[in-house]
Coordinates of C-alpha atoms and ligand atoms in Angstrom, one line a residue:
X1 CA 101.3 -2.7 78.6
X2 CA 98.1 -0.6 77.5
X3 CA 95.9 -3.7 76.7
X4 CA 92.7 -1.4 76.2
X5 CA 94.4 0.7 73.5
X6 CA 95.6 -2.2 71.7
X7 CA 92.3 -4.0 72.0
X8 CA 90.6 -1.1 70.8
X9 CA 92.9 -0.4 68.0
X10 CA 92.7 -4.2 66.8
X11 CA 89.2 -4.2 67.1
X12 CA 88.5 -1.3 64.9
X13 CA 91.0 -2.7 62.4
X14 CA 89.3 -6.0 62.1
X15 CA 85.6 -4.3 62.0
X16 CA 86.7 -2.3 59.0
X17 CA 88.2 -5.1 57.0
X18 CA 84.7 -7.1 56.5
X19 CA 83.6 -10.2 57.7
X20 CA 84.0 -13.3 55.6
X21 CA 83.1 -16.8 56.4
X22 CA 79.7 -18.6 57.4
X23 CA 78.2 -19.2 60.7
X24 CA 77.9 -23.1 61.4
X25 CA 74.5 -24.4 60.3
X26 CA 74.9 -28.2 60.8
X27 CA 73.5 -27.6 64.5
X28 CA 70.5 -25.9 63.5
X29 CA 70.0 -23.9 66.6
X30 CA 73.7 -22.2 65.9
X31 CA 72.4 -21.3 62.1
X32 CA 70.2 -18.4 63.6
X33 CA 73.1 -16.5 65.1
X34 CA 73.7 -13.0 63.9
X35 CA 77.0 -13.1 62.3
X36 CA 78.1 -9.8 62.8
X37 CA 78.5 -9.7 66.6
X38 CA 81.9 -9.4 67.7
X39 CA 83.2 -9.3 71.3
X40 CA 86.5 -9.5 73.2
X41 CA 87.6 -9.6 76.9
X42 CA 90.8 -10.1 78.4
X43 CA 91.6 -10.3 81.9
X44 CA 94.9 -10.5 83.6
X45 CA 96.2 -12.7 86.5
X46 CA 95.7 -9.7 88.7
X47 CA 92.1 -9.3 87.8
X48 CA 92.7 -6.5 85.5
X49 CA 90.0 -6.4 82.7
X50 CA 89.7 -5.0 79.3
X51 CA 87.1 -5.4 76.7
X52 CA 85.6 -4.3 73.5
X53 CA 82.1 -4.9 71.5
X54 CA 79.7 -7.5 72.4
X55 CA 81.7 -8.8 75.4
X56 CA 78.7 -9.3 77.5
X57 CA 76.6 -11.2 75.1
X58 CA 76.1 -15.0 75.7
X59 CA 77.3 -17.3 73.1
X60 CA 77.4 -21.0 72.6
X61 CA 81.2 -22.0 73.5
X62 CA 80.9 -25.7 71.9
X63 CA 84.5 -27.2 71.6
X64 CA 86.3 -24.7 73.8
X65 CA 84.5 -26.6 76.7
X66 CA 86.6 -29.7 75.8
X67 CA 89.3 -27.9 77.8
X68 CA 87.3 -27.9 81.0
X69 CA 86.2 -31.7 80.8
X70 CA 89.9 -32.6 79.9
X71 CA 91.1 -30.6 82.9
X72 CA 88.1 -32.4 85.0
X73 CA 89.3 -35.9 83.6
X74 CA 93.2 -35.1 84.3
X75 CA 92.4 -33.7 87.7
X76 CA 90.5 -37.1 88.7
X77 CA 92.9 -39.5 87.0
X78 CA 96.2 -38.2 86.2
X79 CA 98.5 -39.8 83.9
X80 CA 96.3 -42.7 83.6
X81 CA 94.2 -40.7 81.0
X82 CA 96.6 -41.0 78.4
X83 CA 95.9 -44.8 78.5
X84 CA 92.5 -43.9 76.7
X85 CA 93.3 -40.9 74.7
X86 CA 96.5 -39.8 73.1
X87 CA 98.2 -36.3 72.9
X88 CA 99.2 -35.9 69.4
X89 CA 97.9 -33.4 66.8
X90 CA 95.3 -35.1 64.3
X91 CA 95.8 -32.8 61.3
X92 CA 92.5 -33.7 60.4
X93 CA 89.1 -31.8 60.9
X94 CA 87.5 -31.9 64.5
X95 CA 84.6 -34.6 63.6
X96 CA 86.7 -36.9 61.5
X97 CA 86.5 -40.7 61.8
X98 CA 89.3 -41.8 59.5
X99 CA 92.1 -42.1 62.0
X100 CA 90.1 -44.3 64.7
X101 CA 90.3 -47.4 62.5
X102 CA 94.3 -47.4 62.5
X103 CA 94.3 -46.2 66.0
X104 CA 92.2 -49.0 67.1
X105 CA 89.8 -46.5 68.8
X106 CA 92.4 -44.4 70.7
X107 CA 91.6 -40.7 69.8
X108 CA 94.5 -38.6 68.7
X109 CA 93.7 -36.0 71.4
X110 CA 90.9 -34.8 73.8
X111 CA 90.4 -31.4 71.6
X112 CA 88.6 -33.6 68.6
X113 CA 85.2 -34.8 69.1
X114 CA 86.6 -38.6 69.3
X115 CA 88.8 -37.6 72.1
X116 CA 86.1 -35.3 73.8
X117 CA 83.6 -38.2 73.7
X118 CA 85.9 -40.5 75.4
X119 CA 86.6 -38.1 78.1
X120 CA 82.9 -37.7 78.5
X121 CA 82.9 -41.7 78.9
X122 CA 85.6 -41.3 81.6
X123 CA 83.7 -38.7 83.5
X124 CA 80.4 -40.7 83.1
X125 CA 82.2 -43.4 85.2
X126 CA 83.8 -41.0 87.6
X127 CA 81.2 -38.7 88.4
X128 CA 77.9 -39.2 90.4
X129 CA 76.0 -37.1 88.3
X130 CA 78.1 -35.9 85.4
X131 CA 76.0 -33.1 84.0
X132 CA 75.6 -31.6 87.3
X133 CA 79.0 -32.2 88.5
X134 CA 80.5 -31.0 85.5
X135 CA 78.3 -27.6 85.5
X136 CA 79.7 -27.3 89.0
X137 CA 83.2 -27.7 88.2
X138 CA 83.1 -24.8 85.5
X139 CA 81.1 -22.8 87.7
X140 CA 84.0 -23.1 90.7
X141 CA 86.5 -22.2 87.6
X142 CA 84.7 -19.2 86.6
X143 CA 83.4 -18.3 90.2
X144 CA 80.0 -17.6 88.7
X145 CA 77.0 -19.9 89.6
X146 CA 74.9 -18.5 86.9
X147 CA 76.9 -20.2 84.0
X148 CA 74.6 -22.8 82.4
X149 CA 73.9 -25.3 79.4
X150 CA 71.7 -24.1 76.7
X151 CA 68.9 -26.8 76.6
X152 CA 68.0 -25.7 72.9
X153 CA 71.3 -26.0 71.6
X154 CA 71.8 -29.5 73.3
X155 CA 68.6 -30.8 71.9
X156 CA 69.4 -29.4 68.5
X157 CA 72.7 -31.2 68.3
X158 CA 71.4 -34.5 69.7
X159 CA 68.7 -34.5 66.9
X160 CA 71.4 -34.0 64.1
X161 CA 74.4 -35.4 65.8
X162 CA 74.8 -38.3 63.5
X163 CA 78.1 -38.2 63.1
X164 CA 79.2 -37.7 66.8
X165 CA 76.8 -41.1 67.3
X166 CA 79.0 -42.7 64.6
X167 CA 82.1 -41.8 66.3
X168 CA 80.9 -42.9 69.7
X169 CA 79.7 -46.5 68.3
X170 CA 83.0 -46.7 66.2
X171 CA 84.9 -46.3 69.6
X172 CA 82.9 -48.6 71.3
X173 CA 83.6 -51.2 69.0
X174 CA 87.1 -51.1 70.1
X175 CA 86.2 -51.1 73.7
X176 CA 87.3 -47.7 74.5
X177 CA 83.6 -46.4 75.5
X178 CA 82.2 -48.1 78.3
X179 CA 79.0 -46.6 79.3
X180 CA 75.8 -46.5 77.6
X181 CA 76.2 -44.7 74.0
X182 CA 73.2 -42.2 74.8
X183 CA 74.2 -41.4 78.0
X184 CA 77.4 -40.6 76.9
X185 CA 76.4 -38.4 73.9
X186 CA 73.9 -36.7 76.1
X187 CA 76.4 -35.5 78.2
X188 CA 79.0 -34.4 75.4
X189 CA 76.0 -32.4 73.7
X190 CA 75.3 -30.9 77.2
X191 CA 79.0 -29.5 77.6
X192 CA 79.0 -28.4 74.0
X193 CA 75.9 -26.2 74.9
X194 CA 77.6 -24.1 77.6
X195 CA 76.5 -20.5 77.1
X196 CA 79.1 -17.9 78.2
X197 CA 79.8 -14.3 77.3
X198 CA 83.4 -13.4 76.4
X199 CA 84.2 -11.9 80.1
X200 CA 82.7 -15.3 81.5
X201 CA 84.8 -17.3 79.0
X202 CA 88.1 -15.3 79.9
X203 CA 87.3 -15.5 83.6
X204 CA 86.7 -19.3 83.3
X205 CA 89.9 -19.8 81.2
X206 CA 92.5 -17.7 83.5
X207 CA 93.6 -20.3 85.8
X208 CA 95.4 -21.9 82.7
X209 CA 97.4 -18.6 82.7
X210 CA 97.7 -18.6 86.2
X211 CA 99.7 -21.9 87.1
X212 CA 96.2 -23.8 87.6
X213 CA 94.6 -21.3 90.3
X214 CA 91.5 -19.4 89.6
X215 CA 91.3 -16.1 90.6
X216 CA 87.9 -16.3 92.6
X217 CA 88.6 -17.9 96.0
X218 CA 92.4 -18.7 94.9
X219 CA 91.3 -22.3 94.3
X220 CA 93.9 -24.5 92.9
X221 CA 92.5 -26.5 90.3
X222 CA 95.7 -28.1 88.8
X223 CA 99.4 -28.0 89.6
X224 CA 101.8 -25.9 87.5
X225 CA 103.0 -29.1 85.7
X226 CA 99.6 -30.3 84.9
X227 CA 98.7 -26.7 83.6
X228 CA 101.5 -26.5 81.5
X229 CA 100.4 -29.9 79.7
X230 CA 96.8 -28.7 79.1
X231 CA 98.4 -25.7 77.5
X232 CA 100.6 -27.8 75.4
X233 CA 97.8 -29.7 74.1
X234 CA 95.8 -26.6 73.2
X235 CA 98.7 -25.4 71.3
X236 CA 99.4 -28.3 69.1
X237 CA 95.7 -29.7 69.0
X238 CA 93.3 -26.6 70.1
X239 CA 92.6 -25.8 66.2
X240 CA 92.3 -29.2 64.8
X241 CA 94.0 -29.2 61.2
X242 CA 94.7 -25.4 61.7
X243 CA 96.6 -26.0 64.9
X244 CA 100.0 -25.3 62.9
X245 CA 98.5 -22.4 61.6
X246 CA 97.1 -20.6 64.5
X247 CA 100.2 -21.4 66.5
X248 CA 102.5 -19.6 63.5
X249 CA 100.1 -16.7 63.3
X250 CA 99.2 -15.9 66.8
X251 CA 101.8 -17.8 69.2
X252 CA 99.4 -18.7 72.2
X253 CA 97.9 -21.8 73.5
X254 CA 94.2 -21.7 72.5
X255 CA 90.8 -23.2 71.8
X256 CA 88.1 -22.7 69.3
X257 CA 84.4 -23.7 69.1
X258 CA 81.9 -23.8 66.1
X259 CA 79.9 -21.1 68.0
X260 CA 82.7 -18.7 66.9
X261 CA 84.6 -18.3 70.1
X262 CA 88.4 -18.5 70.6
X263 CA 90.0 -18.6 74.2
X264 CA 93.8 -18.2 74.4
X265 CA 96.1 -17.7 77.2
X266 CA 99.4 -15.9 77.7
X267 CA 101.0 -18.1 80.4
X268 CA 101.5 -16.1 83.8
X269 CA 100.0 -12.9 82.1
X270 CA 96.4 -13.3 80.8
X271 CA 93.4 -14.9 79.3
X272 CA 91.5 -13.7 76.5
X273 CA 88.4 -14.5 74.7
X274 CA 87.0 -13.4 71.3
X275 CA 83.8 -14.3 69.9
X276 CA 82.8 -13.6 66.3
X277 CA 80.5 -16.4 64.8
X278 CA 81.6 -16.4 60.9
X279 CA 83.7 -19.6 60.6
X280 CA 86.3 -20.6 58.0
X281 CA 86.2 -23.9 56.4
X282 CA 88.3 -25.6 59.4
X283 CA 85.3 -24.4 61.9
X284 CA 87.3 -21.5 63.2
X285 CA 86.2 -18.0 63.6
X286 CA 87.8 -15.9 60.8
X287 CA 87.7 -12.7 63.0
X288 CA 88.9 -14.2 66.2
X289 CA 91.9 -15.8 64.4
X290 CA 92.6 -12.4 62.7
X291 CA 92.1 -10.5 65.8
X292 CA 94.5 -12.4 68.0
X293 CA 97.3 -12.6 65.2
X294 CA 97.2 -8.7 64.9
X295 CA 96.7 -8.4 69.0
X296 CA 99.7 -10.6 69.6
X297 CA 101.8 -8.7 67.0
X298 CA 101.1 -5.4 68.3
X299 CA 101.8 -6.4 72.0
X300 CA 105.0 -8.2 71.0
X301 CA 104.1 -10.8 73.6
X302 CA 103.5 -14.6 72.8
X303 CA 105.1 -17.7 74.2
X304 CA 107.7 -17.7 71.8
Ligands
LIG1 N1 79.3 -29.6 69.5 C1 80.2 -29.6 68.2 C2 80.3 -30.9 67.4 O1 80.4 -31.9 68.0 C3 81.4 -29.1 69.0 C4 82.5 -29.1 67.4 C5 83.1 -27.7 67.5 O2 82.8 -26.7 68.3 N2 84.4 -27.7 66.8 O3 80.2 -31.1 66.4

């Protein structure tokens, strides 16, 4: 498969079809990002690399980090994790409060804000220093010690994160948050602020295409069965109320973030990261979605 040729052709196609959508402004620090940036990086499980555009420019990975916090919590707790957070698609926006009342504080899944905040609470209980230990985990996944939080993004989100504070307090009222709300939210805002290039994001994600092993130091992070489950959750929940649409159009497990990133995996084959900051109404990258639809159509490869 000539991935570079297909990436190049698809990239040119997408560039010529305009750039609709809007950058996220509800986190002020993200509002100033140039919407015309557009990068792609694909890494195979044999460590072959292909890229196009702004693939070496760092961006805020936002909710894509929820996959890493889930992997870390699952590794520590195993199936006991599912007592605190469910694995059902929510069919609602990523920051929605509505189902929590009915579901008595058990978030529908770990890919929406409510679920990720509960995962942050679980990690706060489990880890000595959550922000430091989580960053270390992500650095091990990526084999890259330079990956870091973007303090300005974390502070900007903290200053405006009233909805996340509402979610955390509401969940706490049902007893499904055990630690101090401010500590849990500070951790959540930091993990959302992780800054990576497309190359770094694809490298960090590739363990999910490789049966749970990183390519860097050949470390086992998850068993093949655990890896399958994380990929299944991404497939059904990774794009919130657009998860069906992404699966229908692209056919790969993946995860988006409001920084405009999307990471996806073709199990046993590759991981791919795309970044284009203009978002549709569901908070997903317009050109990222479109790129992946055309890419999997051209390659003829998907999990289906
Ligand atoms: N940090 C963002 C928030 O909590 C993450 C949302 C996202 O990327 N979908 O609102």
